Amino acid sequence: MSEPLFGRIALIGIGLIGSSLSHVMRREKLAGEIVVSTRSEVTLKRAEELKLGDRYYLDAAEAVKGADLVIVCVPVGACGAVAKTIAPHLADGAIVTDVGSVKASVISAMQPHLPDNVHFVPGHPIAGTEYSGPDAGFASLFENRWCILTPVPNSDQGATERLTAFWEACGSQVETMDAEHHDLVLAVVSHLPHIIAYNIVGTADDLETVTKSEVIKYSASGFRDFTRLASSDPTMWRDVCLNNKEAILEMLSRFSEDLSALQRAIRWSDGDALFKLFTRTKGIRHQLVEAGQESAAPNFGRENEQGEPAE
Amino acid sequence: MSEPLFGRIALIGIGLIGSSLSHVMRREKLAGEIVVSTRSEVTLKRAEELKLGDRYYLDAAEAVKGADLVIVCVPVGACGAVAKTIAPHLADGAIVTDVGSVKASVISAMQPHLPDNVHFVPGHPIAGTEYSGPDAGFASLFENRWCILTPVPNSDQGATERLTAFWEACGSQVETMDAEHHDLVLAVVSHLPHIIAYNIVGTADDLETVTKSEVIKYSASGFRDFTRLASSDPTMWRDVCLNNKEAILEMLSRFSEDLSALQRAIRWSDGDALFKLFTRTKGIRHQLVEAGQESAAPNFGRENEQGEPAE
């Protein structure tokens, strides 16, 4: 039998990402031992019931002792405090990474606390569902998904390579970029869509002229697609908004400008402008499907609504 | 054997809705004979290859002769012209309906042409996929979906009841409301979501700082959910925008106001306001799932991304 990639892996935080990592690490035998830590007694108990780790700690400082790899899986707003707590207890040569959806602010919050004898390699697996908590995880979450690493200027090349091997063993493809570019890319592909989805669901919820039961009844005509993103974890998304403010505000401005132009085309019955935009956007979905990032089945392949895939 | 609901049904237009009707009408034996008409020679030929009808006509006027039920399945902007073409050829006592996503403007466009000896009962099945054309149809499209009928003031009660029975036989539940309220409800549950989806995909496509290949690669983080609606039929959606202008502009104004407030909360780091909105919207999805309008599977149940439903 081959050796596991890491002797001891500590998961700090055991929500959707942490628990999914536990499942895939078990399946692929990536860790000699899995140590789980969370500040919530209820969550820690549940993690134990689900057998997500080999040892369990409320105190992250205890959990990281002797770990070769520490994966911080908490909302980005909590990363700095975790780094401060664990810093004095990290093993010499340990690799410390995270899974946060924002990178520059996480680096600013964590790096100053971390000692020179550990390797900090920030990361972000582009994977998730609308569910959260230790029950939500599953081993295939990272399969065929991308994981972005954003090494800091003095990151150790060997550590980055070991972390790359880890994510590849979880089923992901790994890409490396700088933190600022990551934050700009994610602002458009992830943060803006979530904010827009939260906003439209809020707008619909506020109407007086259309009842909530009507919105629910007729949601298959479009609205329901937005409710998935708008049911994501509120703490996670509050922290994303607060920690990638500049890039998000820039994308929101562009979106609003474009929406004003579209609104004007509707008001002035500019059918050609509408047709042109609606045609242009159609091509992008084909490319997502071809890139393996999306299902070609109608209605996302929702149960009982699949029909025959149209070619 | 029981008699079919209608002796002869004419489908004017044979796209996603028309072809799906053909499939379910065959399966449920709802028509003695199905007559298919479309202005496009290519589409008519394809409909014939797919055996969607028993007879095929390029001229809608020929197709409606002797039909007990005429279902107009064309983009809403074309409904008026179809009504004008078929009016002199409709059988005495025929029921004429449509499937358009907008009702008031379709009624204004069609009703003046229709003779007094036919029964006009406008309708709208709340069902669809992002695919279009005669190949896109499938028999189960209308199952467990709502169909809204918007009878005009002088609609014949018996005709409305027969059309209700027809849609129920297609698997739908039928609701009746007035056209103006339909257009307001659909503006929020369907038209606004499509417009927002088209807009965000356009915004992403226009960026200079993030490449299109990056948008595609990392789309699983949220963006891809919008691309489904944004790949819907451009002609259909141009016509919807032009024909439900007032209600759409009202919903767009509300959406933009709400988005400005959200943008302000981000700019001023108002974490409590963000958390409050993000929590409020979470509950709505649960209600959709409970109402049978949505799948509870993570990621909509997309292939290979289902994990274990978290309950």
Coordinates of C-alpha atoms in Angstrom, one line a residue:
Chain A
M1 CA 0.0 0.0 0.0
S2 CA 1.2 3.5 -0.9
E3 CA 1.6 6.1 1.8
P4 CA -1.2 8.7 2.1
L5 CA -0.4 12.2 0.7
F6 CA -0.4 13.7 4.2
G7 CA 0.1 12.1 7.6
R8 CA -2.3 14.2 9.5
I9 CA -4.8 16.7 8.0
A10 CA -6.7 19.2 10.2
L11 CA -10.0 20.6 8.9
I12 CA -10.9 23.8 10.7
G13 CA -14.6 24.2 10.0
I14 CA -16.7 21.3 8.9
G15 CA -19.5 22.7 6.7
L16 CA -20.2 21.8 3.1
I17 CA -16.6 22.1 2.0
G18 CA -15.0 20.6 5.1
S19 CA -17.3 17.6 5.2
S20 CA -17.0 17.0 1.5
L21 CA -13.2 17.0 1.9
S22 CA -13.5 14.5 4.7
H23 CA -15.5 12.2 2.5
V24 CA -13.2 12.4 -0.5
M25 CA -10.1 12.1 1.8
R26 CA -11.4 8.9 3.2
R27 CA -12.4 7.5 -0.1
E28 CA -9.0 8.3 -1.7
K29 CA -7.0 7.6 1.5
L30 CA -5.3 11.0 1.3
A31 CA -4.7 11.4 5.1
G32 CA -3.2 9.1 7.7
E33 CA -5.5 10.9 10.2
I34 CA -8.2 13.5 9.9
V35 CA -8.7 16.0 12.7
V36 CA -11.8 18.0 12.8
S37 CA -12.4 21.3 14.6
T38 CA -15.3 23.7 14.8
R39 CA -16.3 26.3 17.4
S40 CA -19.9 25.0 17.5
E41 CA -20.5 22.1 20.0
V42 CA -23.6 21.0 18.1
T43 CA -21.7 20.9 14.8
L44 CA -18.8 19.1 16.3
K45 CA -21.1 16.5 17.8
R46 CA -22.8 16.1 14.4
A47 CA -19.4 15.7 12.7
E48 CA -18.6 12.9 15.1
E49 CA -21.9 11.2 14.5
L50 CA -21.1 11.3 10.8
K51 CA -17.6 10.0 11.5
L52 CA -16.0 12.8 9.5
G53 CA -12.8 12.8 11.5
D54 CA -10.6 10.6 13.7
R55 CA -10.3 13.2 16.5
Y56 CA -12.5 16.2 17.3
Y57 CA -11.7 19.6 19.0
L58 CA -13.6 22.7 19.8
D59 CA -10.3 24.5 19.9
A60 CA -8.6 25.0 16.6
A61 CA -5.3 25.4 18.4
E62 CA -5.4 21.8 19.6
A63 CA -6.6 20.5 16.3
V64 CA -3.6 21.8 14.3
K65 CA -0.9 20.3 16.5
G66 CA 1.2 17.9 14.5
A67 CA -0.8 18.4 11.3
D68 CA 1.1 18.3 8.0
L69 CA -1.8 20.1 6.2
V70 CA -4.3 22.5 7.8
I71 CA -7.3 23.4 5.7
V72 CA -9.3 26.4 7.0
C73 CA -12.9 25.9 5.8
V74 CA -14.7 28.8 7.6
P75 CA -16.4 31.9 6.2
V76 CA -13.8 34.3 4.9
G77 CA -14.6 36.8 7.6
A78 CA -13.4 34.3 10.2
C79 CA -10.1 33.4 8.6
G80 CA -8.0 36.0 10.3
A81 CA -9.2 35.0 13.8
V82 CA -8.5 31.3 13.0
A83 CA -5.0 32.1 11.7
K84 CA -4.3 34.0 15.0
T85 CA -5.5 31.1 17.1
I86 CA -3.6 28.4 15.3
A87 CA -0.4 30.2 14.5
P88 CA 1.6 29.4 17.7
H89 CA 0.6 25.7 17.5
L90 CA 1.4 24.9 13.9
A91 CA 4.0 22.2 13.2
D92 CA 7.3 23.1 11.6
G93 CA 6.9 22.9 7.8
A94 CA 3.1 22.5 7.9
I95 CA 1.1 23.6 4.8
V96 CA -1.7 26.0 5.7
T97 CA -4.4 26.6 3.1
D98 CA -8.0 27.8 3.0
V99 CA -11.1 27.4 0.7
G100 CA -12.4 31.0 0.8
S101 CA -14.2 32.6 -2.1
V102 CA -12.2 35.8 -1.7
K103 CA -8.4 35.7 -1.7
A104 CA -6.8 39.1 -1.3
S105 CA -8.6 40.0 1.9
V106 CA -8.0 36.5 3.3
I107 CA -4.3 36.7 2.6
S108 CA -4.2 40.1 4.4
A109 CA -6.1 38.7 7.3
M110 CA -4.2 35.4 7.7
Q111 CA -0.6 36.0 6.6
P112 CA 0.5 38.4 9.2
H113 CA -0.2 35.8 11.9
L114 CA 1.5 32.9 10.3
P115 CA 5.1 32.0 11.4
D116 CA 7.9 31.7 8.8
N117 CA 8.4 28.0 9.3
V118 CA 5.0 27.1 7.8
H119 CA 3.9 27.3 4.1
F120 CA 0.9 29.4 3.4
V121 CA -0.8 28.5 0.0
P122 CA -4.3 30.1 -0.2
G123 CA -6.8 28.2 -2.3
H124 CA -10.4 28.2 -3.6
P125 CA -12.2 25.1 -4.8
I126 CA -14.9 26.3 -7.4
A127 CA -17.5 23.9 -6.1
G128 CA -20.5 23.9 -4.0
T129 CA -24.2 23.5 -3.6
E130 CA -26.9 25.6 -2.1
Y131 CA -26.8 23.4 1.1
S132 CA -24.5 24.0 4.0
G133 CA -23.4 22.3 7.2
P134 CA -21.7 18.9 8.0
D135 CA -24.6 16.9 6.5
A136 CA -24.4 18.6 3.1
G137 CA -21.0 17.2 2.1
F138 CA -20.4 14.4 -0.4
A139 CA -17.2 12.9 -1.9
S140 CA -17.8 13.9 -5.5
L141 CA -18.3 17.6 -4.9
F142 CA -14.9 18.5 -6.3
E143 CA -14.9 16.1 -9.3
N144 CA -14.3 17.8 -12.7
R145 CA -14.3 21.2 -10.9
W146 CA -11.5 23.7 -10.9
C147 CA -9.5 24.6 -7.8
I148 CA -7.7 27.9 -7.9
L149 CA -4.5 28.4 -5.8
T150 CA -3.2 31.9 -5.2
P151 CA 0.3 31.5 -3.9
V152 CA 1.7 34.5 -2.1
P153 CA 5.0 35.9 -3.4
N154 CA 7.1 33.9 -0.9
S155 CA 5.1 30.7 -1.2
D156 CA 7.2 27.5 -1.3
Q157 CA 7.1 25.9 -4.7
G158 CA 7.2 22.4 -3.1
A159 CA 4.2 23.2 -0.9
T160 CA 2.2 24.5 -3.8
E161 CA 3.0 21.3 -5.7
R162 CA 1.9 19.1 -2.8
L163 CA -1.4 21.0 -2.4
T164 CA -1.9 20.7 -6.2
A165 CA -1.5 16.9 -5.9
F166 CA -4.0 16.9 -3.0
W167 CA -6.7 18.7 -5.0
E168 CA -6.1 16.6 -8.1
A169 CA -6.6 13.5 -5.9
C170 CA -9.9 15.1 -4.9
G171 CA -10.9 15.1 -8.6
S172 CA -10.2 18.7 -9.4
Q173 CA -8.1 20.5 -11.9
V174 CA -5.8 23.1 -10.4
E175 CA -5.1 26.5 -11.8
T176 CA -2.8 29.1 -10.3
M177 CA -3.3 32.9 -10.5
D178 CA -2.6 36.0 -8.3
A179 CA -5.1 36.8 -5.6
E180 CA -6.3 40.1 -7.2
H181 CA -7.1 38.5 -10.5
H182 CA -8.9 35.7 -8.7
D183 CA -11.1 38.2 -6.9
L184 CA -12.0 40.0 -10.1
V185 CA -12.9 36.7 -11.9
L186 CA -14.9 35.5 -9.0
A187 CA -16.7 38.8 -8.7
V188 CA -18.2 38.2 -12.1
V189 CA -18.7 34.5 -12.3
S190 CA -19.9 34.0 -8.7
H191 CA -20.4 37.0 -6.5
L192 CA -22.4 39.1 -8.9
P193 CA -24.7 36.2 -9.8
H194 CA -25.4 35.5 -6.1
I195 CA -26.1 39.1 -5.3
I196 CA -28.4 39.5 -8.3
A197 CA -30.2 36.3 -7.3
Y198 CA -30.6 37.4 -3.7
N199 CA -31.9 40.7 -5.0
I200 CA -34.5 39.4 -7.4
V201 CA -35.9 37.0 -4.8
G202 CA -36.1 39.9 -2.4
T203 CA -37.9 42.0 -5.0
A204 CA -40.4 39.3 -5.7
D205 CA -41.0 38.7 -2.0
D206 CA -41.8 42.4 -1.5
L207 CA -44.6 42.8 -4.1
E208 CA -48.1 43.7 -3.0
T209 CA -49.8 43.1 -6.4
V210 CA -48.6 39.5 -6.8
T211 CA -49.0 37.2 -3.9
K212 CA -46.1 35.0 -2.6
S213 CA -48.2 31.9 -3.4
E214 CA -48.5 33.0 -7.0
V215 CA -44.7 33.5 -7.2
I216 CA -44.2 30.0 -5.9
K217 CA -46.9 28.4 -8.1
Y218 CA -45.6 29.8 -11.3
S219 CA -41.9 29.8 -10.5
A220 CA -41.1 27.2 -13.1
S221 CA -41.3 29.9 -15.7
G222 CA -37.9 31.3 -14.7
F223 CA -37.9 32.6 -11.2
R224 CA -37.0 29.2 -9.6
D225 CA -33.6 29.2 -11.3
F226 CA -32.6 32.2 -9.1
T227 CA -33.8 30.7 -5.8
R228 CA -31.0 28.1 -5.7
L229 CA -28.2 30.7 -5.4
A230 CA -30.5 32.9 -3.2
S231 CA -30.7 30.0 -0.7
S232 CA -26.9 29.8 -0.1
D233 CA -25.4 30.3 3.3
P234 CA -26.1 33.9 4.5
T235 CA -23.0 34.2 6.6
M236 CA -20.7 33.1 3.8
W237 CA -22.2 35.5 1.4
R238 CA -22.3 38.5 3.8
D239 CA -18.6 37.9 4.3
V240 CA -17.9 37.6 0.6
C241 CA -19.7 41.0 0.0
L242 CA -17.7 42.7 2.8
N243 CA -14.4 41.2 1.6
N244 CA -14.4 41.7 -2.1
K245 CA -16.1 45.1 -2.1
E246 CA -14.2 46.9 -4.8
A247 CA -14.5 44.2 -7.5
I248 CA -18.1 43.6 -6.6
L249 CA -19.0 47.2 -6.8
E250 CA -17.3 47.5 -10.2
M251 CA -19.3 44.5 -11.5
L252 CA -22.5 45.8 -10.1
S253 CA -21.9 49.2 -11.8
R254 CA -21.4 47.5 -15.1
F255 CA -24.4 45.3 -14.7
S256 CA -26.6 48.3 -13.8
E257 CA -25.4 50.3 -16.7
D258 CA -26.2 47.4 -19.0
L259 CA -29.6 47.0 -17.4
S260 CA -30.4 50.6 -17.9
A261 CA -29.7 50.3 -21.6
L262 CA -31.8 47.2 -21.8
Q263 CA -34.6 48.9 -19.9
R264 CA -34.5 51.8 -22.4
A265 CA -34.6 49.4 -25.3
I266 CA -37.8 47.9 -23.8
R267 CA -39.3 51.4 -23.2
W268 CA -38.6 52.5 -26.7
S269 CA -39.6 49.2 -28.3
D270 CA -36.2 48.7 -29.8
G271 CA -36.8 45.1 -30.9
D272 CA -33.6 44.9 -32.9
A273 CA -31.4 45.8 -29.9
L274 CA -33.3 43.2 -27.8
F275 CA -33.0 40.5 -30.4
K276 CA -29.3 41.2 -30.8
L277 CA -28.6 40.9 -27.1
F278 CA -30.7 37.8 -26.6
T279 CA -29.0 36.1 -29.6
R280 CA -25.5 37.0 -28.4
T281 CA -26.0 35.4 -24.9
K282 CA -27.3 32.2 -26.3
G283 CA -23.9 31.0 -27.6
I284 CA -22.2 31.1 -24.2
R285 CA -24.2 28.2 -22.7
H286 CA -23.1 25.9 -25.5
Q287 CA -19.5 26.6 -24.6
L288 CA -20.2 25.8 -20.9
V289 CA -21.6 22.5 -21.9
E290 CA -18.7 21.7 -24.2
A291 CA -16.3 22.7 -21.4
G292 CA -17.8 20.1 -19.1
Q293 CA -19.0 22.8 -16.7
E294 CA -22.7 22.3 -17.3
S295 CA -25.3 19.6 -18.1
A296 CA -26.9 19.7 -21.6
A297 CA -30.1 18.2 -20.3
P298 CA -33.2 20.5 -20.5
N299 CA -34.0 22.3 -17.3
F300 CA -30.6 21.4 -15.8
G301 CA -31.8 17.7 -15.8
R302 CA -34.2 18.4 -13.0
E303 CA -36.1 15.3 -12.0
N304 CA -39.0 14.4 -14.3
E305 CA -38.3 17.3 -16.6
Q306 CA -35.6 15.9 -18.8
G307 CA -37.4 15.0 -22.0
E308 CA -35.2 14.2 -24.8
P309 CA -32.0 16.2 -25.0
A310 CA -32.3 18.5 -28.1
E311 CA -29.2 18.6 -30.2
Chain B
M1 CA -62.7 2.8 -26.6
S2 CA -63.6 6.3 -25.5
E3 CA -63.8 9.2 -28.0
P4 CA -60.9 11.6 -28.2
L5 CA -61.6 15.0 -26.5
F6 CA -61.4 16.7 -29.9
G7 CA -62.0 15.4 -33.4
R8 CA -59.4 17.5 -35.1
I9 CA -56.8 19.7 -33.5
A10 CA -54.8 22.2 -35.5
L11 CA -51.4 23.3 -34.2
I12 CA -50.3 26.6 -35.7
G13 CA -46.6 26.7 -35.0
I14 CA -44.6 23.6 -34.1
G15 CA -41.8 24.7 -31.8
L16 CA -41.1 23.5 -28.3
I17 CA -44.7 23.9 -27.2
G18 CA -46.4 22.8 -30.3
S19 CA -44.3 19.7 -30.7
S20 CA -44.7 18.8 -27.0
L21 CA -48.4 19.1 -27.4
S22 CA -48.3 16.8 -30.4
H23 CA -46.4 14.2 -28.3
V24 CA -48.8 14.3 -25.3
M25 CA -51.8 14.4 -27.6
R26 CA -50.7 11.2 -29.2
R27 CA -49.9 9.5 -26.0
E28 CA -53.2 10.5 -24.4
K29 CA -55.2 10.1 -27.6
L30 CA -56.7 13.6 -27.2
A31 CA -57.3 14.2 -30.9
G32 CA -58.9 12.2 -33.7
E33 CA -56.5 14.0 -36.1
I34 CA -53.6 16.4 -35.6
V35 CA -53.0 19.0 -38.3
V36 CA -49.7 20.9 -38.2
S37 CA -48.9 24.2 -39.8
T38 CA -45.9 26.5 -39.8
R39 CA -44.7 29.2 -42.2
S40 CA -41.2 27.6 -42.5
E41 CA -40.8 24.9 -45.1
V42 CA -37.7 23.5 -43.3
T43 CA -39.6 23.3 -40.0
L44 CA -42.7 21.8 -41.6
K45 CA -40.5 19.1 -43.3
R46 CA -38.9 18.4 -39.9
A47 CA -42.3 18.1 -38.2
E48 CA -43.3 15.6 -40.9
E49 CA -40.1 13.6 -40.3
L50 CA -40.9 13.5 -36.6
K51 CA -44.5 12.4 -37.4
L52 CA -45.8 15.3 -35.3
G53 CA -49.1 15.5 -37.3
D54 CA -51.4 13.7 -39.6
R55 CA -51.5 16.5 -42.2
Y56 CA -49.1 19.4 -42.8
Y57 CA -49.7 22.8 -44.3
L58 CA -47.6 25.9 -44.8
D59 CA -50.8 27.9 -44.9
A60 CA -52.5 28.3 -41.5
A61 CA -55.8 29.0 -43.3
E62 CA -55.8 25.5 -44.8
A63 CA -54.8 23.9 -41.5
V64 CA -57.7 25.2 -39.4
K65 CA -60.5 24.1 -41.7
G66 CA -62.7 21.7 -39.9
A67 CA -60.7 21.8 -36.7
D68 CA -62.6 21.7 -33.4
L69 CA -59.6 23.1 -31.5
V70 CA -57.0 25.5 -32.9
I71 CA -53.9 26.1 -30.7
V72 CA -51.8 29.0 -31.8
C73 CA -48.2 28.2 -30.7
V74 CA -46.2 31.1 -32.3
P75 CA -44.3 34.0 -30.7
V76 CA -46.7 36.5 -29.2
G77 CA -45.8 39.1 -31.8
A78 CA -47.1 36.9 -34.6
C79 CA -50.4 36.0 -33.0
G80 CA -52.4 38.9 -34.5
A81 CA -51.3 38.0 -38.0
V82 CA -52.2 34.4 -37.5
A83 CA -55.7 35.3 -36.2
K84 CA -56.2 37.5 -39.3
T85 CA -55.2 34.6 -41.6
I86 CA -57.2 31.9 -40.0
A87 CA -60.4 33.9 -39.1
P88 CA -62.3 33.3 -42.4
H89 CA -61.6 29.6 -42.4
L90 CA -62.5 28.6 -38.8
A91 CA -65.2 26.0 -38.3
D92 CA -68.4 27.1 -36.7
G93 CA -68.1 26.5 -32.9
A94 CA -64.3 26.0 -33.0
I95 CA -62.3 26.8 -29.9
V96 CA -59.3 29.0 -30.6
T97 CA -56.6 29.3 -28.0
D98 CA -52.9 30.3 -27.8
V99 CA -49.9 29.6 -25.5
G100 CA -48.4 33.0 -25.4
S101 CA -46.5 34.3 -22.3
V102 CA -48.3 37.6 -22.5
K103 CA -52.1 37.8 -22.5
A104 CA -53.5 41.3 -22.7
S105 CA -51.6 42.3 -25.9
V106 CA -52.4 38.9 -27.5
I107 CA -56.1 39.3 -26.8
S108 CA -56.0 42.8 -28.3
A109 CA -54.2 41.5 -31.4
M110 CA -56.3 38.4 -32.0
Q111 CA -59.8 39.0 -30.8
P112 CA -60.8 41.8 -33.3
H113 CA -60.2 39.3 -36.1
L114 CA -62.1 36.3 -34.8
P115 CA -65.7 35.8 -35.9
D116 CA -68.5 35.5 -33.4
N117 CA -69.2 31.9 -34.1
V118 CA -65.9 30.7 -32.6
H119 CA -64.9 30.5 -28.9
F120 CA -61.7 32.4 -28.0
V121 CA -60.1 31.2 -24.8
P122 CA -56.5 32.6 -24.4
G123 CA -54.1 30.3 -22.5
H124 CA -50.6 30.0 -21.2
P125 CA -48.9 26.8 -20.1
I126 CA -46.3 27.6 -17.5
A127 CA -43.8 25.1 -18.9
G128 CA -40.7 25.2 -21.1
T129 CA -37.1 24.5 -21.4
E130 CA -34.2 26.5 -22.9
Y131 CA -34.5 24.5 -26.1
S132 CA -36.7 25.5 -29.0
G133 CA -37.9 24.0 -32.3
P134 CA -39.8 20.9 -33.3
D135 CA -37.1 18.6 -32.0
A136 CA -37.2 20.0 -28.5
G137 CA -40.7 18.8 -27.6
F138 CA -41.5 15.9 -25.2
A139 CA -44.7 14.5 -23.9
S140 CA -44.1 15.2 -20.2
L141 CA -43.4 18.9 -20.6
F142 CA -46.7 19.9 -19.1
E143 CA -46.9 17.4 -16.2
N144 CA -47.3 18.9 -12.8
R145 CA -47.1 22.3 -14.3
W146 CA -49.7 25.1 -14.2
C147 CA -51.7 26.3 -17.2
I148 CA -53.3 29.7 -16.9
L149 CA -56.4 30.4 -18.9
T150 CA -57.5 34.1 -19.3
P151 CA -61.1 33.9 -20.7
V152 CA -62.3 37.2 -22.3
P153 CA -65.5 38.7 -20.9
N154 CA -67.7 37.0 -23.5
S155 CA -65.8 33.6 -23.4
D156 CA -68.2 30.6 -23.6
Q157 CA -68.1 28.7 -20.3
G158 CA -68.4 25.4 -22.0
A159 CA -65.4 26.1 -24.2
T160 CA -63.4 27.1 -21.2
E161 CA -64.3 23.8 -19.5
R162 CA -63.4 21.8 -22.6
L163 CA -60.0 23.5 -22.8
T164 CA -59.5 22.9 -19.1
A165 CA -60.2 19.2 -19.6
F166 CA -57.6 19.3 -22.5
W167 CA -54.8 20.8 -20.4
E168 CA -55.6 18.5 -17.5
A169 CA -55.3 15.5 -19.8
C170 CA -51.9 16.9 -20.8
G171 CA -50.9 16.6 -17.1
S172 CA -51.4 20.2 -16.0
Q173 CA -53.4 22.0 -13.3
V174 CA -55.5 24.8 -14.7
E175 CA -56.0 28.2 -13.1
T176 CA -58.1 31.0 -14.5
M177 CA -57.4 34.7 -14.0
D178 CA -57.8 37.9 -15.9
A179 CA -55.3 38.8 -18.5
E180 CA -53.9 41.9 -16.8
H181 CA -53.2 40.0 -13.6
H182 CA -51.6 37.2 -15.6
D183 CA -49.3 39.8 -17.2
L184 CA -48.3 41.2 -13.9
V185 CA -47.6 37.8 -12.3
L186 CA -45.6 36.6 -15.3
A187 CA -43.6 39.9 -15.4
V188 CA -42.2 39.0 -12.0
V189 CA -41.9 35.2 -12.1
S190 CA -40.8 34.9 -15.7
H191 CA -40.1 38.0 -17.7
L192 CA -37.9 39.8 -15.1
P193 CA -35.8 36.7 -14.5
H194 CA -35.2 36.2 -18.2
I195 CA -34.3 39.8 -18.7
I196 CA -31.9 39.8 -15.7
A197 CA -30.3 36.6 -17.0
Y198 CA -29.8 37.9 -20.5
N199 CA -28.3 41.1 -18.9
I200 CA -25.8 39.4 -16.6
V201 CA -24.6 37.1 -19.4
G202 CA -24.1 40.1 -21.6
T203 CA -22.2 42.0 -18.9
A204 CA -19.9 39.1 -18.4
D205 CA -19.4 38.7 -22.1
D206 CA -18.3 42.4 -22.4
L207 CA -15.5 42.4 -19.8
E208 CA -12.0 43.2 -20.8
T209 CA -10.3 42.3 -17.5
V210 CA -11.7 38.7 -17.3
T211 CA -11.5 36.5 -20.4
K212 CA -14.5 34.6 -21.8
S213 CA -12.6 31.4 -21.2
E214 CA -12.3 32.2 -17.5
V215 CA -16.0 32.9 -17.3
I216 CA -16.7 29.5 -18.8
K217 CA -14.1 27.6 -16.8
Y218 CA -15.3 28.9 -13.4
S219 CA -19.0 29.2 -14.2
A220 CA -20.0 26.5 -11.8
S221 CA -19.6 29.0 -9.0
G222 CA -22.9 30.7 -9.9
F223 CA -22.9 32.2 -13.4
R224 CA -24.0 29.0 -15.2
D225 CA -27.4 29.1 -13.5
F226 CA -28.2 32.2 -15.5
T227 CA -27.0 30.9 -18.8
R228 CA -30.0 28.5 -19.1
L229 CA -32.6 31.3 -19.2
A230 CA -30.3 33.5 -21.3
S231 CA -30.2 30.8 -24.0
S232 CA -33.9 30.8 -24.5
D233 CA -35.4 31.7 -27.9
P234 CA -34.5 35.3 -28.8
T235 CA -37.6 35.9 -31.0
M236 CA -40.0 34.7 -28.3
W237 CA -38.3 36.9 -25.7
R238 CA -38.0 40.0 -27.9
D239 CA -41.8 39.7 -28.4
V240 CA -42.5 39.2 -24.7
C241 CA -40.5 42.4 -23.9
L242 CA -42.3 44.4 -26.6
N243 CA -45.8 43.1 -25.5
N244 CA -45.7 43.3 -21.7
K245 CA -43.8 46.6 -21.6
E246 CA -45.6 48.4 -18.7
A247 CA -45.5 45.5 -16.2
I248 CA -41.9 44.6 -17.1
L249 CA -40.7 48.3 -16.7
E250 CA -42.5 48.4 -13.3
M251 CA -40.7 45.2 -12.1
L252 CA -37.4 46.4 -13.5
S253 CA -37.7 49.7 -11.6
R254 CA -38.4 47.8 -8.3
F255 CA -35.5 45.4 -9.0
S256 CA -33.1 48.4 -9.7
E257 CA -34.2 50.3 -6.6
D258 CA -33.6 47.2 -4.5
L259 CA -30.2 46.6 -6.2
S260 CA -29.2 50.2 -5.4
A261 CA -30.0 49.6 -1.8
L262 CA -28.0 46.4 -1.8
Q263 CA -25.1 48.0 -3.5
R264 CA -25.1 50.8 -0.9
A265 CA -25.1 48.2 1.9
I266 CA -22.0 46.6 0.3
R267 CA -20.3 50.0 -0.2
W268 CA -20.9 51.0 3.5
S269 CA -20.1 47.5 4.8
D270 CA -23.5 47.1 6.3
G271 CA -23.2 43.4 7.2
D272 CA -26.4 43.3 9.1
A273 CA -28.5 44.5 6.2
L274 CA -26.8 41.9 3.9
F275 CA -27.3 39.1 6.4
K276 CA -30.9 40.0 6.8
L277 CA -31.7 40.0 3.1
F278 CA -29.7 36.8 2.5
T279 CA -31.6 35.0 5.3
R280 CA -35.0 36.2 4.1
T281 CA -34.6 34.9 0.6
K282 CA -33.5 31.4 1.8
G283 CA -37.0 30.4 2.9
I284 CA -38.6 30.8 -0.5
R285 CA -36.8 27.9 -2.1
H286 CA -38.1 25.5 0.5
Q287 CA -41.6 26.5 -0.3
L288 CA -41.0 25.9 -4.1
V289 CA -39.8 22.4 -3.3
E290 CA -42.7 21.7 -1.0
A291 CA -45.1 23.0 -3.7
G292 CA -43.7 20.5 -6.2
Q293 CA -42.3 23.2 -8.4
E294 CA -38.7 22.5 -7.9
S295 CA -36.2 19.6 -7.3
A296 CA -34.7 19.3 -3.8
A297 CA -31.5 17.7 -5.2
P298 CA -28.4 19.9 -4.8
N299 CA -27.4 21.8 -7.9
F300 CA -30.9 21.2 -9.4
G301 CA -30.0 17.5 -9.7
R302 CA -27.4 18.2 -12.4
E303 CA -25.8 15.0 -13.7
N304 CA -23.0 13.8 -11.5
E305 CA -23.4 16.6 -9.0
Q306 CA -26.2 15.3 -6.9
G307 CA -24.5 14.0 -3.8
E308 CA -26.8 13.1 -1.0
P309 CA -29.8 15.4 -0.5
A310 CA -29.2 17.2 2.7
E311 CA -32.2 16.7 4.9

